[in-house]
Coordinates of C-alpha atoms (C1' of nucleotides) in Angstrom, one line a residue:
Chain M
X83 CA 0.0 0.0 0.0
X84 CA 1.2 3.3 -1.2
X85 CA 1.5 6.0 2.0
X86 CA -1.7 7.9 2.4
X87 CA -1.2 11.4 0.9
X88 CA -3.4 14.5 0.9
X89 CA -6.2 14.8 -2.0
X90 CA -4.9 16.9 -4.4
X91 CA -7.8 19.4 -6.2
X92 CA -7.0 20.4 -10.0
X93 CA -7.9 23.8 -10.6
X94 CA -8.9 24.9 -14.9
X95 CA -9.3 28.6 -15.2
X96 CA -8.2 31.1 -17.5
X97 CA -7.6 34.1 -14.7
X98 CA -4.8 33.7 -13.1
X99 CA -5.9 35.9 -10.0
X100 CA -8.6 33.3 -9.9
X101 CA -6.8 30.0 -9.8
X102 CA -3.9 31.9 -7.2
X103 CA -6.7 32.9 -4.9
X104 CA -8.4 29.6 -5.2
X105 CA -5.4 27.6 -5.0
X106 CA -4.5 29.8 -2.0
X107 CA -8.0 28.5 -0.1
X108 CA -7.9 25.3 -1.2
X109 CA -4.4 24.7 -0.4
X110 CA -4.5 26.0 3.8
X111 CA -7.6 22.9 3.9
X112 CA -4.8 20.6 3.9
X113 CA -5.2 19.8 0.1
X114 CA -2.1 19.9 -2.8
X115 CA -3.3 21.8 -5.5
X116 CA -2.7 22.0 -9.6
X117 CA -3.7 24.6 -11.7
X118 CA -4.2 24.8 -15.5
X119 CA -4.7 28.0 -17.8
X120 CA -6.8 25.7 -20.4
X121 CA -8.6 22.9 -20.6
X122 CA -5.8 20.6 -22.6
X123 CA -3.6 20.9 -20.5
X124 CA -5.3 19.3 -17.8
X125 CA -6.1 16.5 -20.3
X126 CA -2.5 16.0 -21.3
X127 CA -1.8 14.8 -17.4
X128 CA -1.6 11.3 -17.0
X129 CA -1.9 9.0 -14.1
X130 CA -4.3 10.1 -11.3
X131 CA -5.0 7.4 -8.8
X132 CA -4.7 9.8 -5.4
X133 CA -8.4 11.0 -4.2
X134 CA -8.8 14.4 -6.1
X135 CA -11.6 16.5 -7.8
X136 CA -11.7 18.9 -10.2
X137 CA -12.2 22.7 -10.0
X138 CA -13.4 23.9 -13.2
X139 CA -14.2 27.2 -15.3
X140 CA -17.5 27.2 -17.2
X141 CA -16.0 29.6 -19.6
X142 CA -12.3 29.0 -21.1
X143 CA -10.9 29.5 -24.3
X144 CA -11.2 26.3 -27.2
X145 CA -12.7 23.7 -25.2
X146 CA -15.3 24.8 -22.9
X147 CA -15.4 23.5 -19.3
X148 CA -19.2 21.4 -20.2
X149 CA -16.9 20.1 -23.3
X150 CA -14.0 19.1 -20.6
X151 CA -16.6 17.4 -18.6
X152 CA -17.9 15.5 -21.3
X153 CA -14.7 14.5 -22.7
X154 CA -13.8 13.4 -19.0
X155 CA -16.9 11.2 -18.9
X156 CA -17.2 10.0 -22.2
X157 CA -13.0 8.7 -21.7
X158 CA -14.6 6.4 -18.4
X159 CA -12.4 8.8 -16.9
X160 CA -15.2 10.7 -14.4
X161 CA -13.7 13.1 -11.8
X162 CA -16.3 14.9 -9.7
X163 CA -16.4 18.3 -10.5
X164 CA -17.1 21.8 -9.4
X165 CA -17.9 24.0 -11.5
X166 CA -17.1 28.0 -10.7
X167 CA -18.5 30.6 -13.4
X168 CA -18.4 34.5 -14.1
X169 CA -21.2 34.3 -16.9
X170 CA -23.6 31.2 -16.3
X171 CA -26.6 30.2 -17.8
X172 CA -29.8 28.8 -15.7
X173 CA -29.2 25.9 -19.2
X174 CA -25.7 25.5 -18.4
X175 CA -26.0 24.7 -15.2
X176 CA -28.8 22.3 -15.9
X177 CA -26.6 20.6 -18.3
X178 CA -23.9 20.5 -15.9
X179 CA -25.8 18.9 -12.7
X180 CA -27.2 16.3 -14.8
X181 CA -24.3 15.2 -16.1
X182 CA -23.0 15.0 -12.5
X183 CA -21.3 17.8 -11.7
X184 CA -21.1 18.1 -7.5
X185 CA -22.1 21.8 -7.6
X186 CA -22.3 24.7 -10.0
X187 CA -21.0 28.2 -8.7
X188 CA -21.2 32.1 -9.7
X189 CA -18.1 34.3 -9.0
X190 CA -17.3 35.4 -6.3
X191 CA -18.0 32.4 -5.0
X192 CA -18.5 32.3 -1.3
X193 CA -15.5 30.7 0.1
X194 CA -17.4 28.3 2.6
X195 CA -19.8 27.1 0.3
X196 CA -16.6 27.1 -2.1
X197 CA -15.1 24.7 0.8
X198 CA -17.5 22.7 1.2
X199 CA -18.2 21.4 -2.0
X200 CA -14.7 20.6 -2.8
X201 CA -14.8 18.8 0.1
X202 CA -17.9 16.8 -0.9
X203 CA -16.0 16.2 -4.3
X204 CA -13.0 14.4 -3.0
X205 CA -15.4 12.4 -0.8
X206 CA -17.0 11.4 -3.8
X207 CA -14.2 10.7 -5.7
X208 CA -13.0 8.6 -2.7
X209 CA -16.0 6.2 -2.8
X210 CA -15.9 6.0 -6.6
X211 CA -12.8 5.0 -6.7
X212 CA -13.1 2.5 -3.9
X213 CA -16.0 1.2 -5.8
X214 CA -13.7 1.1 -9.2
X215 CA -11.0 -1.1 -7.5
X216 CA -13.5 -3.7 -5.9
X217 CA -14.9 -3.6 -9.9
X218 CA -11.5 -4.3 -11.3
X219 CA -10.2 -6.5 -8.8
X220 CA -13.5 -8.6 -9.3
X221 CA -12.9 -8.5 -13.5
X222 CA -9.5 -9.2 -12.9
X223 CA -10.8 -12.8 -11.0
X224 CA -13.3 -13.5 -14.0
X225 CA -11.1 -13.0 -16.4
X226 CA -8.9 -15.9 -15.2
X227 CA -11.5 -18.3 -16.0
X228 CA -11.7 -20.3 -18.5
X229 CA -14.3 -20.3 -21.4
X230 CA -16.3 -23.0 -20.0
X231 CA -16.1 -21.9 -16.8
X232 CA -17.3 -18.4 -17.6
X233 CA -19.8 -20.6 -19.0
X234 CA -21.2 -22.6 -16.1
X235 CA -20.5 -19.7 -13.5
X236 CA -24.2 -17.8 -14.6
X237 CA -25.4 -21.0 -14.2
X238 CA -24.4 -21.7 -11.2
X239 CA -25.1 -18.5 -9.8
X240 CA -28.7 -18.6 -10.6
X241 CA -29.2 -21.4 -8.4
X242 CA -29.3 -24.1 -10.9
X243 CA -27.8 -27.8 -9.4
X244 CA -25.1 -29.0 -10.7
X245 CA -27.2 -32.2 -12.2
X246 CA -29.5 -29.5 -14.4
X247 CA -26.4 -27.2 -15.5
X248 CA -24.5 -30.6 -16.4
X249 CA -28.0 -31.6 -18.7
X250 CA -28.1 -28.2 -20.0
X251 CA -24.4 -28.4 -21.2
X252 CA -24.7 -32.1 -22.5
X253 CA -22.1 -32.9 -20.0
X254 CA -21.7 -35.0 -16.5
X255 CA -22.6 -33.7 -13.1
X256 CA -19.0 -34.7 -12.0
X257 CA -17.3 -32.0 -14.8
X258 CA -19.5 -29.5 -13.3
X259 CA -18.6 -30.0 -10.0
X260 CA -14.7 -29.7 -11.2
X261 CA -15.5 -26.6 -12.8
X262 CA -17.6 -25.3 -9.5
X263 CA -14.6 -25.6 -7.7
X264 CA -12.3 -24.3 -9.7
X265 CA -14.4 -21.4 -10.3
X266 CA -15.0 -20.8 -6.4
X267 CA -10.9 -21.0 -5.5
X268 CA -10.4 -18.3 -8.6
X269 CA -13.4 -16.5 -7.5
X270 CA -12.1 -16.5 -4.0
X271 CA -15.1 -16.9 -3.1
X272 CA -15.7 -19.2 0.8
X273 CA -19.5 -20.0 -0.2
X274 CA -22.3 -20.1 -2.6
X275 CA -23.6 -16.9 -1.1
X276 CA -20.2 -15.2 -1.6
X277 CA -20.5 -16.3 -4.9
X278 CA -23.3 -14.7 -6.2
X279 CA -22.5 -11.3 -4.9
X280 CA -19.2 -11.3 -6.6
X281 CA -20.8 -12.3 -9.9
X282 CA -23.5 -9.9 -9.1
X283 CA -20.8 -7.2 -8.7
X284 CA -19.0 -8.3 -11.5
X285 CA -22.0 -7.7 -14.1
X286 CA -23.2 -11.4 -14.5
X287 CA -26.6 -12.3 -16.1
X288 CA -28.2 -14.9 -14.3
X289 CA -31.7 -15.3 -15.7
X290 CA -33.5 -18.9 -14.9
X291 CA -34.3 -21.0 -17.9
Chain X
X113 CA -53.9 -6.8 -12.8
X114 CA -55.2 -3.0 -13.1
X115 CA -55.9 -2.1 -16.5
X116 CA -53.0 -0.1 -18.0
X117 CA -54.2 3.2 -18.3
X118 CA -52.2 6.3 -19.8
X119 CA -49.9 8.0 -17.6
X120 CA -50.7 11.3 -15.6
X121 CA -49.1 14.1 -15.5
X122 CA -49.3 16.8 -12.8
X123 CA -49.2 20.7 -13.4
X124 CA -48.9 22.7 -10.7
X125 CA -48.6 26.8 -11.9
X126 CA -50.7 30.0 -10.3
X127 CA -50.8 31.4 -14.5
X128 CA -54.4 30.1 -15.4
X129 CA -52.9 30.6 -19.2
X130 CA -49.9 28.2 -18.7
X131 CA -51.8 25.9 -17.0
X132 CA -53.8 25.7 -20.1
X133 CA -51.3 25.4 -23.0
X134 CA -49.0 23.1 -21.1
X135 CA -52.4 21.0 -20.8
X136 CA -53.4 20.9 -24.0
X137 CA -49.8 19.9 -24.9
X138 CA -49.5 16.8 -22.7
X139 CA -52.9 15.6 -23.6
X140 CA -51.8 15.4 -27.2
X141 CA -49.1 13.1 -26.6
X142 CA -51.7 10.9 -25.2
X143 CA -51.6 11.7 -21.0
X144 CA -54.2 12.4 -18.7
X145 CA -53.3 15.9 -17.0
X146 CA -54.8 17.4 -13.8
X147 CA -54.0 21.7 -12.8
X148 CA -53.4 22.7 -9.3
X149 CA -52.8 26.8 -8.7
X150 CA -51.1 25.8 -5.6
X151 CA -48.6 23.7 -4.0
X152 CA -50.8 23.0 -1.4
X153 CA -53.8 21.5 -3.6
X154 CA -51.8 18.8 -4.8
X155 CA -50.7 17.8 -1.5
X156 CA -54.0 17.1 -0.6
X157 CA -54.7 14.7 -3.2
X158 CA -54.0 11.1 -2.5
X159 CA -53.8 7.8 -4.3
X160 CA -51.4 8.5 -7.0
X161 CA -50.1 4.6 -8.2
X162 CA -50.4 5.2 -12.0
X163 CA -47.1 6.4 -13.6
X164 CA -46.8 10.0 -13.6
X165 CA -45.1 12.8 -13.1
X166 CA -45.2 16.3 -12.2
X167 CA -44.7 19.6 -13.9
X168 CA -44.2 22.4 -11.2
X169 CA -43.6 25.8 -11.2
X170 CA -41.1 27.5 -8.9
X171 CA -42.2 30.3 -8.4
X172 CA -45.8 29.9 -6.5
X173 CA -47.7 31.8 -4.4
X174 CA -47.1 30.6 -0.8
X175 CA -45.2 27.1 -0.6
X176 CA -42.5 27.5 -3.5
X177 CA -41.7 24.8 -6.0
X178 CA -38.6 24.0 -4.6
X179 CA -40.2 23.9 -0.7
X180 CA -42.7 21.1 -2.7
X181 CA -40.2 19.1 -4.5
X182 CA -38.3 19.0 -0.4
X183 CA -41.9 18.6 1.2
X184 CA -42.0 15.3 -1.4
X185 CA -39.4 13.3 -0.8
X186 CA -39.4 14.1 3.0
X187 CA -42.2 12.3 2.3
X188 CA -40.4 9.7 0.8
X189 CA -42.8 10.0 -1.4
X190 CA -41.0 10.9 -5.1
X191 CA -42.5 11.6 -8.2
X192 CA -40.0 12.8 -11.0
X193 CA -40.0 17.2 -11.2
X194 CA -39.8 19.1 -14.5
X195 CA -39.5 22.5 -13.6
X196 CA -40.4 25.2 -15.6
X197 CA -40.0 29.2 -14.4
X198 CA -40.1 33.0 -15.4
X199 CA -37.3 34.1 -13.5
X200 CA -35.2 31.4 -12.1
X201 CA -31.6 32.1 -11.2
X202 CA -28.9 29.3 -11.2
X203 CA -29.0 28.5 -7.4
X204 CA -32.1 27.3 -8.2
X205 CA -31.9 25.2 -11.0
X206 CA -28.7 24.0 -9.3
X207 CA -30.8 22.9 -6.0
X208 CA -33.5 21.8 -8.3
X209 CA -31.3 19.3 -10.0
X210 CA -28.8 18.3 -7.1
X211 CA -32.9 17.1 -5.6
X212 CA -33.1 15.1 -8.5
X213 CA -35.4 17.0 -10.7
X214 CA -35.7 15.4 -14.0
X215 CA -35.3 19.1 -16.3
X216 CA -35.6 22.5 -15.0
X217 CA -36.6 25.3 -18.2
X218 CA -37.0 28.8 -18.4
X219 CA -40.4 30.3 -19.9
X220 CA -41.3 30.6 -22.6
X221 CA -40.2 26.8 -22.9
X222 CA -39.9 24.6 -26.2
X223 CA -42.2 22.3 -26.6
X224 CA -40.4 19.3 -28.1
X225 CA -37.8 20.0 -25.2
X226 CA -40.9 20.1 -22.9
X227 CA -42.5 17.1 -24.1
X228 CA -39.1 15.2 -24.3
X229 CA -38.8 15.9 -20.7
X230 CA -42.2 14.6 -19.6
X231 CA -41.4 11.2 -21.5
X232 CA -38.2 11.3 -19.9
X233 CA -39.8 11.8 -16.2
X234 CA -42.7 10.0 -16.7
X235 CA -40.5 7.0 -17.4
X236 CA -38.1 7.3 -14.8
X237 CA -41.5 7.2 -12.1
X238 CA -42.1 3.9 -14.2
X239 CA -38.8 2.3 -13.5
X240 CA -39.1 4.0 -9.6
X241 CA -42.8 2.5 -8.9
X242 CA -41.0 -1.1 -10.3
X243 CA -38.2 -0.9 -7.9
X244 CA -40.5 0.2 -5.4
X245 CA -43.3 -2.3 -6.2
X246 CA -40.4 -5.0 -5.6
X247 CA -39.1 -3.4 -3.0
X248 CA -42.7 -4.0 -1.0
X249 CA -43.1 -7.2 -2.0
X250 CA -39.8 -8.6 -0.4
X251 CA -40.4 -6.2 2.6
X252 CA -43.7 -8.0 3.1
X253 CA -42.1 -11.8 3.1
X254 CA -39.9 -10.0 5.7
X255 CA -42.5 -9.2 7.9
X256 CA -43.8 -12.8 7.7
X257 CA -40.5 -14.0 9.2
X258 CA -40.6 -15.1 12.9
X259 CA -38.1 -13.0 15.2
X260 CA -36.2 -16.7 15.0
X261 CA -36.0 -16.6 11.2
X262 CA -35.4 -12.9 10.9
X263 CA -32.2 -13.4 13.0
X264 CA -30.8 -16.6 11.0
X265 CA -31.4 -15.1 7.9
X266 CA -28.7 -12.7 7.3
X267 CA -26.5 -15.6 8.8
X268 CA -27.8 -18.2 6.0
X269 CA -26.9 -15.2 3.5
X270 CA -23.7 -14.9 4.8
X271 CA -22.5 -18.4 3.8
X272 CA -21.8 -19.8 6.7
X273 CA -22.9 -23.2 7.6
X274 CA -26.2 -24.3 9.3
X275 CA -23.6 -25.7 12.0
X276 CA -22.2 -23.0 12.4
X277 CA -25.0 -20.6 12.8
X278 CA -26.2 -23.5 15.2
X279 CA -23.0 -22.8 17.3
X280 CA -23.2 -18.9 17.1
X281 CA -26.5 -19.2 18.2
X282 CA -26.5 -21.6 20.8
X283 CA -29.0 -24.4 19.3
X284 CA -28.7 -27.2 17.4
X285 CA -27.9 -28.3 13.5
X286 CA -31.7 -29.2 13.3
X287 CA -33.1 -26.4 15.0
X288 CA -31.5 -23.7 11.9
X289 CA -32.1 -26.6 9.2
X290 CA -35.6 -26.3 9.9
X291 CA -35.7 -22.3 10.3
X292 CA -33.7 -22.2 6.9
X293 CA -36.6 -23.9 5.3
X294 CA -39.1 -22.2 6.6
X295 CA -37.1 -18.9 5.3
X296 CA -36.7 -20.6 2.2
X297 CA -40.3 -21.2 2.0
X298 CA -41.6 -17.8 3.3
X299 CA -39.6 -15.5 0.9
X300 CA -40.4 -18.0 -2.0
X301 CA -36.8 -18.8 -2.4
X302 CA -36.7 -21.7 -4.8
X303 CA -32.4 -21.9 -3.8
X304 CA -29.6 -20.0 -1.8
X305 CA -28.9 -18.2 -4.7
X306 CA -32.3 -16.2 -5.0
X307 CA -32.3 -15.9 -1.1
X308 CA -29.4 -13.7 -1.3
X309 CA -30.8 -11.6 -3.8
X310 CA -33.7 -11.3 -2.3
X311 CA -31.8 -10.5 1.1
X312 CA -30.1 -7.9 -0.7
X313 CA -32.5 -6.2 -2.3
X314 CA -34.3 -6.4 1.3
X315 CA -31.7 -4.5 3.0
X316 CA -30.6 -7.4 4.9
X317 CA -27.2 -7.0 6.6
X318 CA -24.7 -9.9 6.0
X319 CA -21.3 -9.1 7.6
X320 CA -19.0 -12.2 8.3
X321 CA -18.2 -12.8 11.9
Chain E
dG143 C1' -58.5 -24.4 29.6
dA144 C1' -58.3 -25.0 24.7
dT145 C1' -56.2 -23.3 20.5
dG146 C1' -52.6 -21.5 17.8
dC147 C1' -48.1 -19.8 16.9
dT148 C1' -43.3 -20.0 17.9
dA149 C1' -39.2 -22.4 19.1
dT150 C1' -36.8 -26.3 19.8
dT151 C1' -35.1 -31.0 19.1
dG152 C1' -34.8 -36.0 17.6
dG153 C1' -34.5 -39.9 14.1
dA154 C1' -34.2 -41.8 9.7
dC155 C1' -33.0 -41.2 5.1
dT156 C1' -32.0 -39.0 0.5
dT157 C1' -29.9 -35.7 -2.3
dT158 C1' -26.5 -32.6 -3.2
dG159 C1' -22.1 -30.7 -2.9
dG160 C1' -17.2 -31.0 -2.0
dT161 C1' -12.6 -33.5 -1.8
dC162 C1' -8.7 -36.5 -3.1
dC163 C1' -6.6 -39.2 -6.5
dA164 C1' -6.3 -40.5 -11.1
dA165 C1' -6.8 -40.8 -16.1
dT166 C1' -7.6 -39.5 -21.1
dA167 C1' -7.7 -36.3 -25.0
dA168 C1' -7.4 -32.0 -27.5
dC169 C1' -4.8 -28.1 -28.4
dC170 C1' -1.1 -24.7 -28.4
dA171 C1' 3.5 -23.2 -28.1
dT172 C1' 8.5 -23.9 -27.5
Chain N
dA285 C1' 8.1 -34.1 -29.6
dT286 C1' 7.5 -32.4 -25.0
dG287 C1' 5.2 -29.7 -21.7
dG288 C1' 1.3 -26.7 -20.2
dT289 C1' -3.5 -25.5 -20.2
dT290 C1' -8.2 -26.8 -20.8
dA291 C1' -11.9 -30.1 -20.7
dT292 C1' -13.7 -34.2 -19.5
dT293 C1' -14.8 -38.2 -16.6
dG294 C1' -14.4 -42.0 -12.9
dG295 C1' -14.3 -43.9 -8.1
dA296 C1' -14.5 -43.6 -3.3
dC297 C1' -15.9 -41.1 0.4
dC298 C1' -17.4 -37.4 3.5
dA299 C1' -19.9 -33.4 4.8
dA300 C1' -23.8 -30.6 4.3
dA301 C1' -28.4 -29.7 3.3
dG302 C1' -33.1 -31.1 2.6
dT303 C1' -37.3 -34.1 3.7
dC304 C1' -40.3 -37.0 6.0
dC305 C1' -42.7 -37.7 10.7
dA306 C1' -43.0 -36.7 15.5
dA307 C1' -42.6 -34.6 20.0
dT308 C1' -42.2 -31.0 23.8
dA309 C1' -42.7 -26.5 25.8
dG310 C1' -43.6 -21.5 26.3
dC311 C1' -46.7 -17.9 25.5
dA312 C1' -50.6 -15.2 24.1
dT313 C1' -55.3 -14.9 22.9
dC314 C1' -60.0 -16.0 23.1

DNA sequence: GATGCTATTGGACTTTGGTCCAATAACCAT
DNA sequence: ATGGTTATTGGACCAAAGTCCAATAGCATC
């Protein structure tokens, strides 16, 4: 385990008086900070695996900060955001909040409610990316099964016996009890009930014949 | 089964003229409709299991929309929210959407955009009243559990074995073999499998000791 | 006090699932 | 061709779970 190090909050605005006095607040919470004049720039970063959210202008030059989000969202890449803006829209904020922005700010933004949702943000970002590991880690386990077994693991999750999958699949009820257990020791799952939550998780269909 | 009627969608505005056109809209895509001037008089209505969904104002005389859409889901009682408004500011659309308002427009709207909307919301009370039909239905096997069975549940969901739920609980093997069944039987559970679905989607905890 | 629900346990027996050891065959890559 | 993975099956055996039938005891309600 990597040492636990302070979110770090990425801030995109074209004012440089903005993102110092921003950067300024943000950083005496305890929080590292980055700043970027444009949009790109913030793309071209690579690697972000530390809790973090991002501080956004609605308004930049080339890409717009709705475009950034999109972009963001549309690479699987989704980092909750907070949006700060000098010349909103009642539309833009709309379209911003659905596509699930944390919170949507005029200038001068109040620095508590400023705060607060950053703070919010990184929590968020926290539990997503909690969520995203246990996802991985669980696709990681499926993908070391074979094809048959990937085969008789819906089956056996959707509390079929092992005599039925075995007639279903033309085979014996001993092969599918091989598979079973191989499937449970790469599944690392200790019971049936373990089982099913894991596949659940892991986005496996399970409807009864 | 109820016969499937059309959905219905509520207006709620204090302009007799919007209330009108907006009416005459929705009932040409084929939905029922029923005006309220006030917040209040749609409060007072009851019964409402037909998919639906409500058009509100925010700006209303006495209890605002925004006080309603709170008042609502206080209520736990949610019903999708397309706002529309003559002078909104982004604050509000902001706290519209962050408490999950479907689409919140500025007057004059656009009607496809309108319309679009209601589909949208009208669809998304479908999916809800599913869930929440579900939801009831396993709540209700609940209920039927004994204060015996409601404790070994979570412990049959758990995985662990009717021996040892026998030890944990001070009683015998037989003693939870014949609990487990009547579980089984009571939350129509045709195999461990769909038990710890239906646990699940029950809210049951399941923590491992 | 009789009835009904809940909780508990026993015995006998069957079915199902899991374990250990072992074998065969297809296929792929070095 | 030899070794590794995958897929398949067998036998023996044990452990766990489910299924009958049956019994006792507490507790509340009528």
């Amino acid at each position: 385990m990597k040492k636990q190090e302070s979110p770090i909050v990425y801030i995109v605005d074209d004012d440089p008086s903005v993102r110092r006095s921003l950067a300024r607040l943000i950083r005496l919470e305890g929080f590292r900070v980055e700043t970027f004049a444009q949009a790109q720039d913030f793309l071209d970063e690579k690697e972000r695996t530390d809790p973090s959210c991002l501080v956004l202008d609605v308004n930049l030059p080339g890409r717009s900060g709705l475009d950034l989000q999109r972009e963001l969202s549309s690479r699987g890449y989704s980092m909750p955001i907070v949006f700060i803006t000098g010349y909103g829209t009642i539309p833009m904020s709309v379209q911003a909040m659905k596509d699930g922005a944390v919170e949507f700010l005029e200038k001068p933004v109040n620095d508590q409610v400023f705060l607060k949702a950053v703070h919010q943000a990184v929590e968020k970002d926290r539990q997503m990316k909690r969520q995203y590991m246990e996802l991985k880690e669980i696709q990681q386990r499926l993908a070391s099964l074979t094809p048959r077994e990937r085969e008789v693991l819906p089956l056996v999750v959707s509390g079929m016996l092992n005599k039925q999958i075995a007639f279903k699949l033309g085979m014996t009820e001993k092969t599918i009890k091989v598979h079973r257990a191989r499937i449970m020791e790469k599944m690392e799952a200790d019971s049936l009930a373990d089982l099913v939550r894991l596949a659940q998780k892991g986005g496996i269909d399970f409807q009864k014949s």
